[in-house]
Amino acid sequence: MLSLSTLSILLVLLLLHPPQLSAQDVQIRLAGEGRRNANEGRVEVFYNGAWGTVCDDEVDIKLSNVLCRQLGFQRSFTWAHSAKFGQGQGPIWLDNVHCQGSEASVAQCQFSGWGINDCTHAEDLGVICSPERRPGFPPATLEEAPSSSGQQPRQQRQRNQPSAPAQPAAQANIPSYSARGHEIALHRSTSSSRRGGVSPRENGHEIQISRRNRGGSTPSQQANPALPQGHQLPSRLVNSDAYRQRLETARRRPQTERQEPDVQVDREPQPQPPAQIHSERRSNTHQQLSGNHVEPDPVFPDADLENDAQYTQGSGRINLEEVRIQPVLSSNRGGLVTEGVLQVKHAGKWRHVCDQGWDLRNSRVVCGMLGFPAAEPFDQNAYRKLWNSKLADPSSRLRTQISKKAYWVEKVQCQGVEVSLAQCPAQLSLPRSDVPCRGGMHAVVRCVPGYQFARNGRAPAPPPVTPVVRLKAGPRLGEGRVEVMKEGKWGTVCDHLWDLNAASVVCRELGFGSAKEALIGAQLGQGTGPIHMNSVQCTGREKSIMDCVYKPVPLYTCKHTQDVAVRCNVPDSGIQTSVRLVGGRDRGEGRVEVLIEVGGTMRWGSVCSENFGLNEAMVVCRQLGLGFASRAHEETWFWQGSPDAREVVLSGTHCVGTEMSIQQCRKNGHVYCPRGGDGRAAGVTCVETAPDLVVDAQLVQETAYLEDRPLHLLTCANEENCLSSSAARMNWPYGHRRLLRFSSRIMNMGMADFRPRATRESWVWHQCHRHYHSIEVFTHYDLLTLNGTKVAEGHKASFCLEDTYCPDGIHKRYACYNWGQQGISVGCWDTYRHDIDCQWVDITDVRPGEYIFQVEVNPTMDMTESDFQNNVMRCRCKYDGARVYLFRCHAADAYSAEEEDLFDHQRQLSNNNL
């Protein structure tokens, strides 16, 4: 009996704690939405025959490094919590994972057990890895994220995957499908011959679900983009009438007309005729059908006219991947190439475009792709003269090249509103034409640069008219959340019906080209204040987004979680080549070296670190296209500089923050750097995402009041310098001070957690209040006259930076109790109540009158943010000696310049006069 009970216990333990899989058995991948590169995404683990996610509890850089190395990357940049890359599905396999950092697989780390967790998919973990690959791992692509078992043999890699059914012989000539999911097709069962072997109970449609081949397909079996991806509905089911009409046309058209013999692009095995495919598939179907039956889609040439990768000669569109213009007669305009001969890339090769039928509408599309808002006419006679002279030259290669059909793209027909030439009908060569581009020459394009690019490398010019749209919190030039001006106030746009047409109108209005992406769901951070527009519908021809059709936003019908954003095409001005980061561990950090003119020659050199702050570092990171600056370094002895750039060539740098390059910032005429260069030269660290702190103006306005507080209750506050200087001359502990008290709530509306720079070991202990200060000065409280003179001030140290409140679905990560980590999570608030010490302004010595009350968070800009302009909150203040009244509280960047000027000088109250 003892042995049986022992065996039972062992069996139960084995069931509860199954043996961990080896590194070769555990596969991981990166997935999710909003991914910019293949080295970032939501972490998914394959276990027990199913893909699942990882919870973000107790995650650190060690776990992130193990995951990235297992995926084949060199190291991890950081991790992303709270389902930044979207919520996954299925089980949550791992929770509370603790790694030493040297493990070869996440399965070797300690964790709660497979599938044991207390999380939801709102806490799915993501990672951002370095782009460099480890030796022996194949290059990573965004379409198919690398698997951890990428180096294993195929048979071993398929051990934990569901085996795909054998492909019927009849489908040997049909391209295999590398996409995930199932292919679904519906066919009406009208033929009695097909019902011969079918159960009498069958009626309606025949439905068959075929699992896609996820094994290794042969090189000749290419994925057909015309077929549905995953569970996407086939295009013929979306518009069945148009599909049936195209299908009948394809059946009647001779095979020789559907495919010309001289097409040299996108060659694939020729699909079988539709009837033959149907007959072979049906003859190889041996299973008994019952109910509804779905068969795979037939593959027809030219059956889906929306497929950009399969166009043949004479079809409506071809896949034009890129465009460029080669300057021939014009010089660069401030480093910009704005005029030249157009070249397009198709199937990996650059081709010329025939100018027969080319007009300004086509040029506008090309200019939009190159980052320019508009196109203009050019001197065609000069280009025609040059063209004829080259044709007359016997040694010119042009005479032989233009006779080749592979040299040309013809009959490009754009409406001018497209965001890419790929959306315009075009032909590689005209059918039944022996001479390509007969009587024509190569197309020429002349673009008009935006106002910020038209000053030959100098600081951007102001916009010609007062802007009614702006981009906020974008990591790069031409990116950001869209905000529009209405009735003197800035507000956001709701994402219903938001598309590339509307996004392109915004981009062109701001002086950029067409839109690369139209982002929804506050992907670049949430805004504050009103939401002005919803259901925006533009044709693409509008001069301003205010000219588009849109609907007003009723109260509470749209949230800031639905704010829209854009990524615009930006011209290549070459400014990124005049600055570099040297010596860092990755491309996002290092000593700053700039290319600048010294004594009439261009030289590389370092930057003096004196007065080099976060604003200057932000300009450098944006100039390099590396996002935001997380830190400006005053000492860089740990980063080795370039031998040819040891001399300091730039000092006294002062940037506003809107400059496009560090060379455009204000600087000393003669270099003066007492600190010296080399190890004391300036350096930066750049990051992809940043927090964004905003003060809740409404709460300040609603909670302000006066209190006469006895001095004996202000001893600790006086030690922390929370009272005005006249308090030191009072007869302590007798008397009182008049305090303007209020509550403040600071929200993190950015895309990364806000963390104090100092680690816990560096926090300062205050004995009187018996707490630590993680940031010595976190906020400034000031009372100003209407002309800006400061009459009273206060400050607040951050003794407890924590997630006081988080909306549903967001997990609180920071708490001050038990010497916990301090910070503010994305989407959460940190609240300082009115009844705690130093949450006031001492106005004992202030006379009655009208003032401006101002709260500024992160005033010294020690910690990075995506937007510093909304850190200030301002209110009008009326003080009559016994009462105080705050009104018109708003963020400093919430009003137009005219409204802000009116705010500063309007003396009367709009209501509730005191």
CSV table of C-alpha atoms in Angstrom, one decimal, residues 262 335 419 427 509 593 627 730 867:
chain,number,residue,atom,x,y,z
A,262,ASP,CA,7.4,39.3,-73.7
A,335,GLY,CA,20.5,69.8,-50.5
A,419,VAL,CA,-0.5,58.5,-52.3
A,427,GLN,CA,1.7,49.5,-68.3
A,509,GLU,CA,-0.9,71.3,-45.6
A,593,GLU,CA,30.2,64.8,-33.8
A,627,GLY,CA,13.3,59.3,-32.1
A,730,MET,CA,8.4,85.6,12.0
A,867,ASP,CA,6.4,67.2,-25.7
